[in-house]
């Protein structure tokens, strides 16, 4: 056997072992670290958080609401509903929250030819566990379930009706809708996703202090600003369908008004695996109802970005009053708090988080300053924070993961990570995906070396 062949076999075996080690170590650390048991996991803290953090998770077959005390211990846990989406603080009390939930119903339960879901707004006191259902609707299972609703006054809720591509205001004491806007009043059905089942994927809504309604049309890569009387303010749209350098299937945009250094929007730019903030510049348009609708009144400029190697398909970011940002990293399996210098100062590992709220800091980014106002620094993988403090091997591993993860588009990797078992992260996925090509190359090489191998005539030459 030639020395070259032995060397090649050693390299192949080394690659296979390395890939198996990547996958195996992920599984092992999940099992040893009690990853499957959320009540056993606590937060890793550099310093205790400045309040309780409430997190909802949404994964295949695994949906929960969990509240963590400042020291990371679990205060409240519930997984009795089918799906949990947006959670918000409630004016009812410091430890009371409201959330959007979904229950799966069979054909008999919804008296239908197909399964259905019941979507609802529920309020829960985290201290007593007492829950109250405020409003609910049944929709066909083929339609997506609600992701978000915002309380805008006593018994008045603004609902992001993803199932029907619209937003509406409902009086929850009577069930009567008092206002609505449909995405077809502004967008063509040829834009975005497949009509009608997931055309807009309208996943978030917020009423702005000036009365406009900000709507996240995920599949149009757009945050739209809707005047309640005249409809979409075209000149204010942030992002556009297919313009992925700006936004790529975003989640949970938060508006920061001029009083706190805006207008700006902090948003989870999900498929770009980053959190961004866009600032409105050349502002001559106050944007309020009755104001000018001229598209040239202003433009959006990116003023802040945060990402690290782990950040994968983030779905929420809240700017806190102290200038920190609370980030929900869905496929990275964690919720983190980063300070103005971009350093991670608080972290909890939790599978498939959807949304997070820090109680006592206001709803989402209410109370938080813009990046420009607070002088918040950007961070990207290429510019790691405190490089000198990191061990060389850690920096090298980060570079390797960053290089591998840029090979496949995030629109492929993120859905894969979402449906695969929770212990499979970006590193384990790399190990798994590299096994078939290495095995194939090794097999072909063995076939080529074997006496029965088919050889290319040129390589069989006399030299
Ligand atoms: Ca929320
Ligand atoms: Ca909202
Ligand atoms: Ca947010
Ligand atoms: Ca939030």
Coordinates of N, CA and C and ligand atoms in Angstrom, one line a residue, residues 54 56 85-89 98 147-150 204 252 254 316 318 354-357 362-365, ligand 1:
X54 N -39.3 37.4 31.6 CA -40.3 36.5 31.2 C -40.1 36.1 29.7
X56 N -41.2 33.4 26.4 CA -42.0 32.4 25.8 C -41.1 31.6 24.8
X85 N -46.8 32.7 22.2 CA -46.1 33.7 21.4 C -45.8 34.9 22.2
X86 N -46.2 36.1 21.7 CA -45.8 37.4 22.4 C -46.3 37.5 23.8
X87 N -45.4 37.9 24.7 CA -45.8 38.2 26.1 C -45.5 39.7 26.4
X88 N -46.3 40.3 27.2 CA -46.2 41.7 27.5 C -46.5 41.9 29.0
X89 N -45.9 43.0 29.6 CA -46.2 43.3 31.0 C -47.7 43.8 31.0
X98 N -49.5 39.5 30.1 CA -50.5 39.0 29.1 C -49.7 38.3 28.0
X147 N -49.4 35.7 16.5 CA -48.1 35.9 17.2 C -48.1 37.0 18.2
X148 N -49.0 38.0 17.9 CA -48.9 39.2 18.7 C -50.2 40.0 18.8
X149 N -50.4 40.6 20.0 CA -51.5 41.5 20.2 C -51.0 42.5 21.3
X150 N -51.4 43.8 21.1 CA -51.0 44.8 22.1 C -52.2 45.4 22.7
X204 N -46.3 41.0 14.0 CA -46.1 42.0 15.1 C -46.9 43.3 14.8
X252 N -40.7 41.4 15.4 CA -40.8 42.3 16.5 C -40.1 43.6 16.4
X254 N -39.6 47.4 17.2 CA -40.0 48.4 18.3 C -39.7 49.8 17.8
X316 N -36.6 38.6 18.7 CA -37.0 39.8 19.5 C -35.8 40.5 20.0
X318 N -35.3 44.1 22.7 CA -35.9 45.2 23.4 C -34.8 46.1 23.9
X354 N -39.0 32.5 21.9 CA -39.7 33.3 20.9 C -39.6 34.8 21.2
X355 N -39.9 35.1 22.5 CA -40.0 36.5 22.9 C -39.6 36.7 24.3
X356 N -39.0 37.8 24.7 CA -38.7 38.1 26.1 C -39.1 39.5 26.5
X357 N -39.4 39.6 27.8 CA -39.7 40.9 28.4 C -39.0 41.0 29.7
X362 N -40.9 48.5 31.2 CA -41.9 48.9 30.2 C -42.1 47.8 29.2
X363 N -43.1 48.0 28.3 CA -43.5 47.0 27.3 C -42.4 47.1 26.2
X364 N -41.8 46.0 25.8 CA -40.8 46.0 24.7 C -39.8 47.1 24.9
X365 N -39.6 48.0 23.9 CA -38.6 49.0 24.1 C -39.1 50.4 24.7
Ligands
LIG1 CA1 -43.8 41.4 24.1

